[in-house]
Amino acid sequence: MTVDFKAEVEKRKSDMMEDLFSLLRINSERDDSKADKEHPFGPGPVKALEHFLKMAERDGYETANIDNYAGHFTFGEGDEELGIFAHLDVVPAGSGWDTDPYEPVIKDGRLYARGSSDDKGPTMACYYGLKIIKDLGLPVSKKVRFIVGTDEESGWGDMDYYFANSGLKKPDFGFSPDAEFPIINGEKGNITEYLHFAGKNAGDFTLISFTGGLRENMVPESATAVFTADSSLADLQKDLEAFTSQYPITAEVSEDNGQFSVTVYGKSAHGSTPEEGINGATYLANFLNQYAFEGAAKAFIALTANVLHDDFDGKKIGVAYTDAKMGALSMNAGVFSFDANSDDNTIALNFRYPQGTDAKTIQAELEKLAGVTKVTLSEHEHTPHYVPVDDPLVATLLSVYEKQTGLKGHEQVIGGGTFGRLLERGVAYGAMFPDYVNTMHQANEFADVEDLYRAAAIYAEAIYELIK
C-alpha cells in the first residue's frame, strides 16, 4: 500500500497546531515546593500528563496513567512492541523572553514557547504521525506503546517509577522524538558530581551568599552574590563597569543596609553544549576573585574563576577524555549554592562522558581540587549507550529519513540524554533537522513550524515501516 504521508499531514496541520498550542500553554516545570503524593513533581507536569492522555482518549486510544508519574496509550496488536518515549515536562522558562513563554506565538514561521522544541513540539509531531496510521486503518503486525514522562529534565524519576509500577515489560525496541535527524544511535554517559566546600569566612570582603543556575543540565544564565566589603558602592560600580566592558555579559550592583549585591547576566544553553552558553556564575566569580575573600568563600570563588570558567572539556580539572566513536567529554558548571550560614556549600558539575571513562574516575580527579572538602555523585547516572548502525531499527529509520528528505543519513552520538537509552535497542529520532538553530533550554525557545510538519510525515512513515 502506497501512502502519501506528507499529504496526510497537510490535511491535519490546523488540528495538530491547535493540539500543540493547548499543550504548550501548560506550565509543566517541575516544582518540588508543591510536590505531594498526587503531584510527584508538582502540579504542572501532572496537568500536562492529564491533558495529553485526554487528547489520546478523544482520538480513541486506550490510556493508562501510572500515579501521575508517567502515562501511555496503546495501538495495534502483535507479539512485538514498539515503544515511543516522549516527555511533557520542561526546564524553567527563566528570564529574557520577548514573549510569554507559556502563550505560544508564531512569528516568521517560528513557534515560540517553552517546550516548542524540547519536547512538546516533537511529541505532537510524532503523535500525529501515529494518528495518521490509525486514521487510515493501515494494517499492522506489531503493537505500539506511546509513553510520556514528566521528569525527563531532572532525574528521570518518572521512568524509574513507570517501569517499577506499570506491570508491563519494556518494549522490544523503540525511539524517542527528542533530539535531531537523521538519528541519534549513541549517547554519552551522564552524571552530576557535587563539589563541597566547608569552613568559615574571613577577610575584608565577606561572602554572604552566591547563587546561580536553575538546573544542572542548563548553563546558568545569571548569578547573584551578596557580600559585605571594605569598599564603596561607587568603587564597586566602577570596577563592575570595567569588568563587563571586556566580556559579552551585563551586570548590576546595589547596596542595602551595608550589604552589596552583584548580579551577572549571561546566556543559558543546554547542559550538553555548555560552550554555546555564557555562564553567568563563572563570570561572577571572575569578577569577585579580585577581592580579599578568605576561607571557604575564597576557595569557592577562586576554583570557579580559575578552574571551572570556560573549562567545557574538563582539561583544567584533569578529566578530559575523547573516544574515537563517541567523541569528547563535556562539563557544565550548572548550579552554584553558597550560604554563609551553611557548612556545606556546593557546585554541581554535569558531565557527559564517552565510553572509556566513568563517574568514579572523574570523582577521583575532582577530589584533588584545592579547597574541595568532598565530592558526591547524583543518584541517577546514565552510562554510555550505543545501538549499531546495522541494527534493523537504525537502518529502517535512516532509510525513511533519506527517502523523505533526499539527504544522506548517518549515525550520530550526542552528549544529551534522551529516553531512547531506556531500551537496549532504543534511539532518538528527530524532530530537529540538520543545521537547525538550537534554542533548547534557552530564552525564546522556538521550533520551525514547517519542520514540525515535515517531522510528522517522517514519523508516520517510519512508524508504519517498523510495525506494518
Short mmCIF file of C-alpha atoms in Angstrom, two decimals:
data_model
loop_
_atom_site.label_atom_id
_atom_site.label_comp_id
_atom_site.label_asym_id
_atom_site.label_seq_id
_atom_site.Cartn_x
_atom_site.Cartn_y
_atom_site.Cartn_z
CA MET A 1 0.00 0.00 0.00
CA THR A 2 1.36 3.39 -1.01
CA VAL A 3 0.54 6.35 1.21
CA ASP A 4 1.48 9.99 0.64
CA PHE A 5 2.30 10.78 4.26
CA LYS A 6 3.17 14.39 3.51
CA ALA A 7 -0.28 14.91 2.01
CA GLU A 8 -1.87 13.31 5.06
CA VAL A 9 -0.03 15.72 7.34
CA GLU A 10 -1.21 18.60 5.16
CA LYS A 11 -4.82 17.63 5.90
CA ARG A 12 -4.17 17.74 9.64
CA LYS A 13 -1.99 20.84 10.01
CA SER A 14 -4.55 23.01 11.79
CA ASP A 15 -5.61 20.23 14.16
CA MET A 16 -2.00 19.41 15.00
CA MET A 17 -1.15 23.01 15.76
CA GLU A 18 -4.30 23.50 17.83
CA ASP A 19 -3.43 20.48 19.97
CA LEU A 20 0.17 21.63 20.31
CA PHE A 21 -0.84 25.13 21.39
CA SER A 22 -3.09 23.71 24.10
CA LEU A 23 -0.19 21.63 25.45
CA LEU A 24 2.33 24.47 25.28
CA ARG A 25 0.04 26.70 27.35
CA ILE A 26 0.54 24.39 30.33
CA ASN A 27 3.46 25.38 32.54
CA SER A 28 4.89 21.94 33.23
CA GLU A 29 8.06 22.94 35.05
CA ARG A 30 8.99 20.71 37.96
CA ASP A 31 8.12 22.41 41.27
CA ASP A 32 9.29 20.46 44.31
CA SER A 33 7.81 23.07 46.66
CA LYS A 34 4.33 21.91 45.59
CA ALA A 35 5.09 18.22 45.22
CA ASP A 36 3.00 15.67 47.11
CA LYS A 37 1.67 12.14 46.66
CA GLU A 38 -0.74 13.22 43.93
CA HIS A 39 1.75 15.55 42.27
CA PRO A 40 5.17 13.85 42.47
CA PHE A 41 6.93 16.63 40.56
CA GLY A 42 4.45 19.41 41.24
CA PRO A 43 1.07 20.30 39.69
CA GLY A 44 2.32 21.45 36.26
CA PRO A 45 3.69 18.12 34.98
CA VAL A 46 0.53 16.34 36.17
CA LYS A 47 -1.69 18.83 34.35
CA ALA A 48 0.26 18.27 31.12
CA LEU A 49 0.07 14.49 31.51
CA GLU A 50 -3.67 14.51 32.14
CA HIS A 51 -4.22 16.83 29.18
CA PHE A 52 -2.22 14.61 26.83
CA LEU A 53 -3.96 11.42 27.91
CA LYS A 54 -7.40 13.04 27.49
CA MET A 55 -6.38 14.00 23.97
CA ALA A 56 -5.43 10.38 23.28
CA GLU A 57 -8.77 9.18 24.69
CA ARG A 58 -10.53 11.67 22.42
CA ASP A 59 -8.83 10.01 19.47
CA GLY A 60 -9.90 6.53 20.51
CA TYR A 61 -6.82 5.16 22.23
CA GLU A 62 -6.75 3.11 25.42
CA THR A 63 -4.74 5.07 28.00
CA ALA A 64 -3.14 4.49 31.40
CA ASN A 65 -1.90 6.98 33.99
CA ILE A 66 0.69 5.49 36.34
CA ASP A 67 0.11 7.53 39.52
CA ASN A 68 0.81 10.84 37.76
CA TYR A 69 4.45 9.91 37.15
CA ALA A 70 4.03 8.88 33.53
CA GLY A 71 1.38 7.51 31.22
CA HIS A 72 0.85 5.75 27.94
CA PHE A 73 -1.62 4.83 25.24
CA THR A 74 -1.52 1.79 23.02
CA PHE A 75 -2.26 0.99 19.40
CA GLY A 76 -2.30 -2.18 17.31
CA GLU A 77 -1.73 -5.81 18.14
CA GLY A 78 1.18 -8.19 17.88
CA ASP A 79 3.81 -10.15 19.77
CA GLU A 80 6.45 -7.44 19.35
CA GLU A 81 6.07 -3.94 20.73
CA LEU A 82 7.45 -0.63 19.50
CA GLY A 83 7.97 1.91 22.27
CA ILE A 84 7.82 5.64 21.63
CA PHE A 85 9.13 7.71 24.55
CA ALA A 86 8.45 11.43 24.87
CA HIS A 87 8.27 13.88 27.76
CA LEU A 88 5.90 16.65 28.76
CA ASP A 89 7.96 18.41 31.44
CA VAL A 90 10.07 21.44 30.57
CA VAL A 91 13.01 23.26 32.10
CA PRO A 92 12.24 26.56 33.88
CA ALA A 93 11.46 29.38 31.48
CA GLY A 94 13.92 31.75 33.15
CA SER A 95 14.17 35.36 32.04
CA GLY A 96 14.99 37.19 28.83
CA TRP A 97 11.93 36.20 26.78
CA ASP A 98 10.48 38.56 24.19
CA THR A 99 7.09 36.83 24.53
CA ASP A 100 5.21 34.99 27.27
CA PRO A 101 6.90 31.54 27.34
CA TYR A 102 3.56 29.89 28.06
CA GLU A 103 1.50 31.72 25.47
CA PRO A 104 2.71 30.23 22.17
CA VAL A 105 3.05 32.57 19.23
CA ILE A 106 4.15 32.07 15.63
CA LYS A 107 6.42 34.75 14.18
CA ASP A 108 8.15 34.44 10.81
CA GLY A 109 7.40 30.73 10.67
CA ARG A 110 8.80 30.05 14.13
CA LEU A 111 6.73 28.81 17.04
CA TYR A 112 7.95 30.45 20.24
CA ALA A 113 7.15 28.82 23.60
CA ARG A 114 8.88 26.86 26.31
CA GLY A 115 8.74 23.26 25.14
CA SER A 116 8.23 24.06 21.47
CA SER A 117 11.40 22.18 20.52
CA ASP A 118 12.01 20.26 23.78
CA ASP A 119 9.87 18.24 23.78
CA LYS A 120 6.19 19.13 23.28
CA GLY A 121 6.57 20.13 19.62
CA PRO A 122 8.32 16.88 18.60
CA THR A 123 5.95 14.87 20.82
CA MET A 124 2.95 16.28 18.97
CA ALA A 125 4.57 15.71 15.57
CA CYS A 126 5.12 12.06 16.49
CA TYR A 127 1.62 11.76 17.95
CA TYR A 128 0.12 12.91 14.65
CA GLY A 129 2.42 10.58 12.75
CA LEU A 130 0.90 7.63 14.57
CA LYS A 131 -2.59 9.14 14.32
CA ILE A 132 -2.34 9.09 10.53
CA ILE A 133 -1.70 5.33 10.60
CA LYS A 134 -4.71 4.85 12.89
CA ASP A 135 -6.99 7.17 10.90
CA LEU A 136 -6.20 5.40 7.63
CA GLY A 137 -6.64 1.94 9.14
CA LEU A 138 -3.30 0.75 7.80
CA PRO A 139 -2.58 -2.93 8.53
CA VAL A 140 -0.03 -3.51 11.29
CA SER A 141 1.55 -6.60 12.85
CA LYS A 142 3.09 -5.09 15.96
CA LYS A 143 1.87 -3.17 18.96
CA VAL A 144 2.79 0.44 19.72
CA ARG A 145 3.06 1.87 23.22
CA PHE A 146 3.38 5.67 23.24
CA ILE A 147 4.83 6.60 26.66
CA VAL A 148 5.04 10.14 28.03
CA GLY A 149 7.05 11.11 31.09
CA THR A 150 7.01 14.10 33.42
CA ASP A 151 10.56 14.23 34.83
CA GLU A 152 12.94 13.87 31.89
CA GLU A 153 14.56 17.23 32.52
CA SER A 154 15.53 16.38 36.10
CA GLY A 155 16.17 12.89 37.45
CA TRP A 156 14.12 10.52 35.29
CA GLY A 157 12.20 9.52 38.39
CA ASP A 158 9.14 9.25 36.15
CA MET A 159 10.55 6.35 34.14
CA ASP A 160 12.01 4.62 37.19
CA TYR A 161 8.54 4.63 38.73
CA TYR A 162 6.78 3.74 35.49
CA PHE A 163 8.74 0.57 34.84
CA ALA A 164 8.55 -0.46 38.51
CA ASN A 165 4.77 0.07 38.80
CA SER A 166 3.12 -0.23 35.37
CA GLY A 167 3.16 -4.02 35.46
CA LEU A 168 4.46 -4.06 31.88
CA LYS A 169 7.75 -5.24 30.48
CA LYS A 170 9.82 -2.85 28.44
CA PRO A 171 9.02 -2.58 24.71
CA ASP A 172 11.21 -4.66 22.41
CA PHE A 173 12.63 -1.67 20.56
CA GLY A 174 11.82 1.99 20.09
CA PHE A 175 12.76 5.60 19.75
CA SER A 176 12.36 8.98 21.39
CA PRO A 177 11.35 12.08 19.37
CA ASP A 178 13.59 14.29 21.49
CA ALA A 179 16.73 15.12 19.55
CA GLU A 180 17.51 15.52 15.87
CA PHE A 181 17.56 13.82 12.50
CA PRO A 182 18.89 11.78 10.82
CA ILE A 183 19.22 9.72 14.03
CA ILE A 184 20.92 9.58 17.41
CA ASN A 185 22.05 5.98 17.95
CA GLY A 186 24.64 6.79 20.59
CA GLU A 187 24.51 8.84 23.78
CA LYS A 188 27.31 9.66 26.17
CA GLY A 189 27.14 8.85 29.84
CA ASN A 190 25.57 11.47 32.10
CA ILE A 191 26.47 12.10 35.74
CA THR A 192 26.33 15.12 38.04
CA GLU A 193 29.10 15.41 40.63
CA TYR A 194 28.93 17.87 43.52
CA LEU A 195 31.90 19.78 44.86
CA HIS A 196 31.52 20.52 48.58
CA PHE A 197 33.13 23.42 50.46
CA ALA A 198 33.26 23.88 54.23
CA GLY A 199 34.83 26.37 56.60
CA LYS A 200 34.38 29.87 57.93
CA ASN A 201 34.68 33.15 56.05
CA ALA A 202 37.17 35.86 56.84
CA GLY A 203 38.87 38.82 55.13
CA ASP A 204 37.99 42.38 54.21
CA PHE A 205 35.24 41.00 51.94
CA THR A 206 32.77 38.50 53.42
CA LEU A 207 30.56 36.42 51.16
CA ILE A 208 27.03 36.04 52.48
CA SER A 209 25.58 34.11 49.55
CA PHE A 210 26.34 33.08 45.99
CA THR A 211 23.55 31.55 43.90
CA GLY A 212 23.37 30.68 40.23
CA GLY A 213 21.71 28.14 37.95
CA LEU A 214 18.21 26.70 37.66
CA ARG A 215 19.02 23.12 36.66
CA GLU A 216 22.18 21.03 36.44
CA ASN A 217 21.57 20.49 32.71
CA MET A 218 21.34 24.20 31.94
CA VAL A 219 24.10 26.79 31.65
CA PRO A 220 23.35 29.41 34.35
CA GLU A 221 22.03 32.49 32.59
CA SER A 222 22.63 34.59 35.71
CA ALA A 223 24.13 34.50 39.19
CA THR A 224 23.98 36.76 42.24
CA ALA A 225 26.42 37.30 45.09
CA VAL A 226 25.64 39.14 48.32
CA PHE A 227 28.58 40.29 50.43
CA THR A 228 29.97 42.90 52.78
CA ALA A 229 33.03 44.80 51.65
CA ASP A 230 35.74 47.22 52.61
CA SER A 231 34.69 49.33 49.66
CA SER A 232 32.07 51.81 48.49
CA LEU A 233 29.19 51.33 46.07
CA ALA A 234 30.80 53.84 43.71
CA ASP A 235 34.08 51.90 43.66
CA LEU A 236 32.31 48.60 43.07
CA GLN A 237 30.25 50.13 40.28
CA LYS A 238 33.40 51.41 38.62
CA ASP A 239 35.08 48.00 38.90
CA LEU A 240 32.00 46.25 37.53
CA GLU A 241 31.74 48.55 34.53
CA ALA A 242 35.39 47.95 33.72
CA PHE A 243 34.88 44.20 34.03
CA THR A 244 31.74 43.93 31.90
CA SER A 245 33.26 46.04 29.14
CA GLN A 246 35.65 43.16 28.44
CA TYR A 247 33.08 40.37 28.12
CA PRO A 248 29.71 39.52 26.48
CA ILE A 249 27.79 39.98 29.73
CA THR A 250 25.77 42.58 31.60
CA ALA A 251 25.69 43.17 35.34
CA GLU A 252 24.32 45.33 38.11
CA VAL A 253 25.32 46.21 41.67
CA SER A 254 23.29 47.60 44.54
CA GLU A 255 23.63 48.25 48.28
CA ASP A 256 21.16 47.63 51.09
CA ASN A 257 21.94 48.09 54.79
CA GLY A 258 25.66 47.72 54.27
CA GLN A 259 25.38 44.63 52.08
CA PHE A 260 26.28 44.68 48.40
CA SER A 261 24.55 42.60 45.74
CA VAL A 262 26.08 41.91 42.33
CA THR A 263 24.22 40.06 39.58
CA VAL A 264 25.83 39.00 36.32
CA TYR A 265 23.73 38.06 33.28
CA GLY A 266 24.99 35.69 30.61
CA LYS A 267 23.12 33.31 28.31
CA SER A 268 21.60 29.92 29.05
CA ALA A 269 22.13 26.84 26.89
CA HIS A 270 21.64 23.10 27.08
CA GLY A 271 24.00 21.45 29.56
CA SER A 272 25.28 19.05 26.90
CA THR A 273 26.63 22.01 24.89
CA PRO A 274 27.97 24.37 27.58
CA GLU A 275 30.21 26.14 25.09
CA GLU A 276 27.08 27.58 23.44
CA GLY A 277 26.11 29.47 26.59
CA ILE A 278 27.62 32.27 28.66
CA ASN A 279 27.90 31.10 32.24
CA GLY A 280 26.78 33.95 34.48
CA ALA A 281 28.06 32.18 37.59
CA THR A 282 31.65 31.66 36.44
CA TYR A 283 31.81 35.24 35.16
CA LEU A 284 30.53 36.49 38.51
CA ALA A 285 33.25 34.50 40.27
CA ASN A 286 35.83 36.05 37.94
CA PHE A 287 34.67 39.49 38.98
CA LEU A 288 34.73 38.67 42.71
CA ASN A 289 38.09 36.94 42.52
CA GLN A 290 39.93 40.28 42.54
CA TYR A 291 38.80 41.00 46.11
CA ALA A 292 40.07 39.85 49.51
CA PHE A 293 37.71 36.99 50.35
CA GLU A 294 39.11 34.29 52.61
CA GLY A 295 38.26 30.84 53.89
CA ALA A 296 35.53 28.76 52.25
CA ALA A 297 34.37 31.76 50.23
CA LYS A 298 37.83 32.23 48.76
CA ALA A 299 38.05 28.55 47.81
CA PHE A 300 34.58 28.61 46.25
CA ILE A 301 35.23 31.76 44.22
CA ALA A 302 38.81 31.01 43.20
CA LEU A 303 38.04 27.49 41.98
CA THR A 304 35.06 28.73 39.97
CA ALA A 305 37.03 31.59 38.43
CA ASN A 306 40.39 29.93 37.84
CA VAL A 307 39.43 26.35 37.07
CA LEU A 308 35.78 25.94 36.13
CA HIS A 309 35.41 29.04 33.96
CA ASP A 310 35.37 28.05 30.26
CA ASP A 311 36.57 24.53 31.09
CA PHE A 312 33.98 22.88 28.87
CA ASP A 313 36.07 19.75 28.18
CA GLY A 314 37.41 19.20 31.69
CA LYS A 315 41.07 19.82 30.84
CA LYS A 316 41.75 22.16 33.75
CA ILE A 317 40.25 19.76 36.25
CA GLY A 318 42.10 16.79 34.76
CA VAL A 319 39.21 14.71 33.44
CA ALA A 320 39.35 15.42 29.69
CA TYR A 321 38.82 12.28 27.62
CA THR A 322 37.98 11.54 23.97
CA ASP A 323 36.74 8.30 22.42
CA ALA A 324 37.11 7.71 18.69
CA LYS A 325 33.43 6.83 18.19
CA MET A 326 31.65 8.79 20.95
CA GLY A 327 33.77 11.94 20.97
CA ALA A 328 34.90 14.10 23.86
CA LEU A 329 33.75 14.52 27.45
CA SER A 330 31.96 17.78 28.22
CA MET A 331 31.32 19.56 31.53
CA ASN A 332 28.67 22.08 32.55
CA ALA A 333 29.04 24.02 35.79
CA GLY A 334 25.30 24.14 36.37
CA VAL A 335 24.18 25.06 39.89
CA PHE A 336 26.03 27.13 42.50
CA SER A 337 24.93 27.37 46.11
CA PHE A 338 26.84 29.20 48.87
CA ASP A 339 25.34 30.35 52.16
CA ALA A 340 27.50 31.81 54.91
CA ASN A 341 25.26 30.12 57.50
CA SER A 342 25.86 26.70 55.99
CA ASP A 343 28.90 24.50 56.43
CA ASP A 344 28.17 22.58 53.23
CA ASN A 345 28.25 24.73 50.09
CA THR A 346 28.15 23.12 46.68
CA ILE A 347 28.83 23.43 42.98
CA ALA A 348 27.07 20.93 40.69
CA LEU A 349 29.09 19.81 37.67
CA ASN A 350 27.21 17.90 34.98
CA PHE A 351 29.39 15.61 32.86
CA ARG A 352 28.56 13.98 29.54
CA TYR A 353 31.25 11.33 29.12
CA PRO A 354 32.09 8.79 26.38
CA GLN A 355 32.93 5.13 26.75
CA GLY A 356 36.42 4.69 28.18
CA THR A 357 35.96 6.74 31.33
CA ASP A 358 33.40 6.70 34.15
CA ALA A 359 31.94 8.58 37.11
CA LYS A 360 34.39 7.20 39.67
CA THR A 361 37.40 8.16 37.55
CA ILE A 362 36.04 11.70 37.28
CA GLN A 363 35.31 11.81 41.02
CA ALA A 364 38.86 10.79 41.89
CA GLU A 365 40.26 13.76 39.96
CA LEU A 366 37.76 16.22 41.41
CA GLU A 367 38.75 15.21 44.93
CA LYS A 368 42.23 16.59 44.22
CA LEU A 369 40.96 20.15 43.60
CA ALA A 370 42.17 22.75 46.09
CA GLY A 371 39.56 23.82 48.62
CA VAL A 372 37.16 20.96 47.92
CA THR A 373 36.32 19.03 51.10
CA LYS A 374 34.50 16.14 49.39
CA VAL A 375 32.85 15.10 46.13
CA THR A 376 29.50 13.31 45.92
CA LEU A 377 27.58 11.86 42.98
CA SER A 378 23.94 12.26 41.96
CA GLU A 379 21.66 9.29 42.49
CA HIS A 380 20.94 9.00 38.80
CA GLU A 381 23.66 8.07 36.34
CA HIS A 382 23.31 7.08 32.71
CA THR A 383 26.19 5.08 31.31
CA PRO A 384 27.17 5.39 27.62
CA HIS A 385 24.63 3.89 25.20
CA TYR A 386 25.06 2.75 21.59
CA VAL A 387 22.95 0.86 19.03
CA PRO A 388 24.95 -0.34 15.97
CA VAL A 389 24.18 1.35 12.69
CA ASP A 390 23.39 -2.01 11.06
CA ASP A 391 20.63 -2.79 13.56
CA PRO A 392 17.31 -3.09 11.63
CA LEU A 393 15.78 -0.33 13.77
CA VAL A 394 18.53 2.13 12.88
CA ALA A 395 18.61 1.03 9.23
CA THR A 396 14.84 1.48 8.84
CA LEU A 397 14.74 4.91 10.44
CA LEU A 398 17.66 6.14 8.33
CA SER A 399 16.05 4.77 5.17
CA VAL A 400 12.80 6.66 5.79
CA TYR A 401 14.69 9.85 6.55
CA GLU A 402 16.65 9.56 3.30
CA LYS A 403 13.51 8.81 1.29
CA GLN A 404 11.57 11.81 2.58
CA THR A 405 14.37 14.39 2.65
CA GLY A 406 16.70 13.32 -0.14
CA LEU A 407 19.57 13.72 2.32
CA LYS A 408 22.13 11.08 3.23
CA GLY A 409 21.54 9.53 6.62
CA HIS A 410 24.34 8.83 9.06
CA GLU A 411 24.81 7.79 12.66
CA GLN A 412 25.36 10.34 15.43
CA VAL A 413 26.48 10.31 19.05
CA ILE A 414 25.46 13.17 21.34
CA GLY A 415 26.11 14.38 24.84
CA GLY A 416 22.44 14.97 25.50
CA GLY A 417 20.46 12.20 27.14
CA THR A 418 17.10 11.01 25.80
CA PHE A 419 14.58 8.36 26.75
CA GLY A 420 15.84 6.39 23.76
CA ARG A 421 18.50 4.91 26.01
CA LEU A 422 15.84 3.29 28.20
CA LEU A 423 15.81 0.37 25.77
CA GLU A 424 18.76 -1.77 24.71
CA ARG A 425 17.52 -1.25 21.15
CA GLY A 426 16.47 2.34 21.63
CA VAL A 427 17.49 5.51 19.78
CA ALA A 428 16.47 9.13 19.42
CA TYR A 429 14.92 10.21 16.12
CA GLY A 430 14.17 13.84 15.28
CA ALA A 431 12.43 16.15 15.38
CA MET A 432 15.06 18.81 14.65
CA PHE A 433 16.67 18.82 11.21
CA PRO A 434 20.34 19.32 10.34
CA ASP A 435 21.56 22.92 10.71
CA TYR A 436 18.60 23.86 12.93
CA VAL A 437 19.04 26.73 15.39
CA ASN A 438 19.29 25.10 18.81
CA THR A 439 17.33 27.11 21.40
CA MET A 440 16.58 24.26 23.79
CA HIS A 441 16.84 25.36 27.45
CA GLN A 442 17.25 28.97 26.33
CA ALA A 443 15.09 32.07 26.42
CA ASN A 444 12.96 32.48 23.27
CA GLU A 445 12.96 28.76 22.55
CA PHE A 446 11.35 28.04 19.19
CA ALA A 447 10.63 25.35 16.66
CA ASP A 448 10.27 25.87 12.93
CA VAL A 449 6.60 25.19 12.15
CA GLU A 450 7.22 23.63 8.75
CA ASP A 451 9.90 21.41 10.27
CA LEU A 452 7.36 20.05 12.74
CA TYR A 453 5.06 19.17 9.84
CA ARG A 454 7.97 17.58 7.96
CA ALA A 455 8.82 15.59 11.06
CA ALA A 456 5.23 14.37 11.43
CA ALA A 457 5.34 12.89 7.92
CA ILE A 458 8.67 11.19 8.64
CA TYR A 459 7.33 9.79 11.90
CA ALA A 460 4.22 8.46 10.18
CA GLU A 461 6.16 6.56 7.54
CA ALA A 462 8.86 5.42 9.97
CA ILE A 463 6.35 4.03 12.48
CA TYR A 464 4.47 2.28 9.70
CA GLU A 465 7.64 0.72 8.30
CA LEU A 466 8.51 -0.59 11.77
CA ILE A 467 5.09 -2.13 12.54
CA LYS A 468 3.45 -2.96 9.18
#
